[in-house]
mmCIF file of C-alpha atoms in Angstrom:
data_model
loop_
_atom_site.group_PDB
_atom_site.id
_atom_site.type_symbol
_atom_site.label_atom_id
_atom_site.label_comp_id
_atom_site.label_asym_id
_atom_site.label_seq_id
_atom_site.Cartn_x
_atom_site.Cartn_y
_atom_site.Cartn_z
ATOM 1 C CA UNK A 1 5.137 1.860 -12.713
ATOM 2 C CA UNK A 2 7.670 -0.705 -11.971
ATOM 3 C CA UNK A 3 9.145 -3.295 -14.803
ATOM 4 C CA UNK A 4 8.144 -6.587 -14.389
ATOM 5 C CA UNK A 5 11.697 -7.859 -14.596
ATOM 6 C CA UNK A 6 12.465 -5.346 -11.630
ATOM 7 C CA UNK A 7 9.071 -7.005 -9.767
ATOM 8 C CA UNK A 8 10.674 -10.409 -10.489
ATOM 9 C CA UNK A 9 14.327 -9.493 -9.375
ATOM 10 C CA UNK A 10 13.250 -8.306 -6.089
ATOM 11 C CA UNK A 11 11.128 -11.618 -5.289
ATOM 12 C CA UNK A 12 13.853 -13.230 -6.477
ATOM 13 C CA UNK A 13 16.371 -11.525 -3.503
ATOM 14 C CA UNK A 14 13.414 -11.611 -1.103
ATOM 15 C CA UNK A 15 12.852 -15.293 -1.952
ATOM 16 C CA UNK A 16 17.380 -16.092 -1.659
ATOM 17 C CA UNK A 17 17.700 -13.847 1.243
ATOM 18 C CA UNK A 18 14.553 -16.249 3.093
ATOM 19 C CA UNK A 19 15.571 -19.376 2.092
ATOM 20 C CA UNK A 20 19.279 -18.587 3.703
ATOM 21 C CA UNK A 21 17.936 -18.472 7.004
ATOM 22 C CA UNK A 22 14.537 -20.027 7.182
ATOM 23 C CA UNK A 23 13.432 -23.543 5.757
ATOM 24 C CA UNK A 24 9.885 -23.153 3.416
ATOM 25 C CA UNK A 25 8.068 -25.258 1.474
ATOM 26 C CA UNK A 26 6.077 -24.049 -1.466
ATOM 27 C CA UNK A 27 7.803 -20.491 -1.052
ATOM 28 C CA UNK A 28 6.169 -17.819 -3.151
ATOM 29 C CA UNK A 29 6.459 -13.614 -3.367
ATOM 30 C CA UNK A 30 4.384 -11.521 -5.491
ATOM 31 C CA UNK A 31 4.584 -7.743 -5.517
ATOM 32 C CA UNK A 32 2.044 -5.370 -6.547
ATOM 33 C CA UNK A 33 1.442 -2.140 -5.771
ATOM 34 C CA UNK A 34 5.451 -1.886 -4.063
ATOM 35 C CA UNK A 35 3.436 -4.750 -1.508
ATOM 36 C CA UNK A 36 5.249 -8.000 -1.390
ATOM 37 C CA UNK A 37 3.099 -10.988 -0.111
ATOM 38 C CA UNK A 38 4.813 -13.982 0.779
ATOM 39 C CA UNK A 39 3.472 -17.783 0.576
ATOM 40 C CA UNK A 40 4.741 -21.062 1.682
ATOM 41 C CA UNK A 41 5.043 -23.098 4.785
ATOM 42 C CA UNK A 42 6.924 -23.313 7.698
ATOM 43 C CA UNK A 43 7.513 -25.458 11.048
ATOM 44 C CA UNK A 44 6.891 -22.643 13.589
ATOM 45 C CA UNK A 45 5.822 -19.402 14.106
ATOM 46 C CA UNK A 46 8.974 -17.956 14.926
ATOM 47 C CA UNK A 47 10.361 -19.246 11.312
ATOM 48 C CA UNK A 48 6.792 -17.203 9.926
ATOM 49 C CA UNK A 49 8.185 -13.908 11.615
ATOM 50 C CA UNK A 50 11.372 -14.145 10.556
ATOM 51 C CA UNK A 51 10.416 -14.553 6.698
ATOM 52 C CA UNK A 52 8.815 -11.328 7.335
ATOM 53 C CA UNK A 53 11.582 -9.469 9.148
ATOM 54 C CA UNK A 54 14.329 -10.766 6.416
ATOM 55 C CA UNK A 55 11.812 -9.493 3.640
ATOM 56 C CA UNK A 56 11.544 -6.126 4.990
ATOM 57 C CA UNK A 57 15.077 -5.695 5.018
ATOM 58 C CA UNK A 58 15.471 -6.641 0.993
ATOM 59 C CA UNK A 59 15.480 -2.779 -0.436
ATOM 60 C CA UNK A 60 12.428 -2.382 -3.145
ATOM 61 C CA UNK A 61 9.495 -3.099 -1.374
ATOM 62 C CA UNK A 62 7.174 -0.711 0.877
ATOM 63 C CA UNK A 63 5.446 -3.236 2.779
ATOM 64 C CA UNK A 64 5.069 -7.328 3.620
ATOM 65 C CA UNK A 65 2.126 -9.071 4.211
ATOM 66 C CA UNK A 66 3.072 -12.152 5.478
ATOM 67 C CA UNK A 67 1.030 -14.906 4.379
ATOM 68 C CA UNK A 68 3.309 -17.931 5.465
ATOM 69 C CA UNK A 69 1.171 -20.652 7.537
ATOM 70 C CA UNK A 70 2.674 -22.856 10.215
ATOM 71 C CA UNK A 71 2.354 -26.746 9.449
ATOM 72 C CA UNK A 72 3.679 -29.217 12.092
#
């Protein structure tokens, strides 16, 4: 099993490496399981896919489910 602290670092990277390239509101990641899921709000659906694609390429997780909704 993973540390928490280790859980929490790599949200925290997923979560920096987003926000660098992609504008969200509310932006959350959880991991369990090696499966990050990622929350928030964005203006398109474009901005949605690329949360996803940046988050896959942060090393630690197995898999994204990409939970981000499109508001505006």
């Amino acid at each position: 099993m993973i540390a928490d602290s280790t859980l929490e670092n790599l949200c925290r990277r997923v979560q920096a490496s987003v926000e660098r390239v992609v504008e969200v509101k509310g932006f959350s990641c959880s991991v369990e399981d090696g499966k990050l899921t990622l929350r928030g709000q964005v203006a398109t659906r474009d901005d949605a896919l690329l949360c996803a694609v940046v988050a896959r390429s942060v090393p630690g997780g197995e898999s994204v489910v990409n939970e981000i909704t499109v508001v505006g």
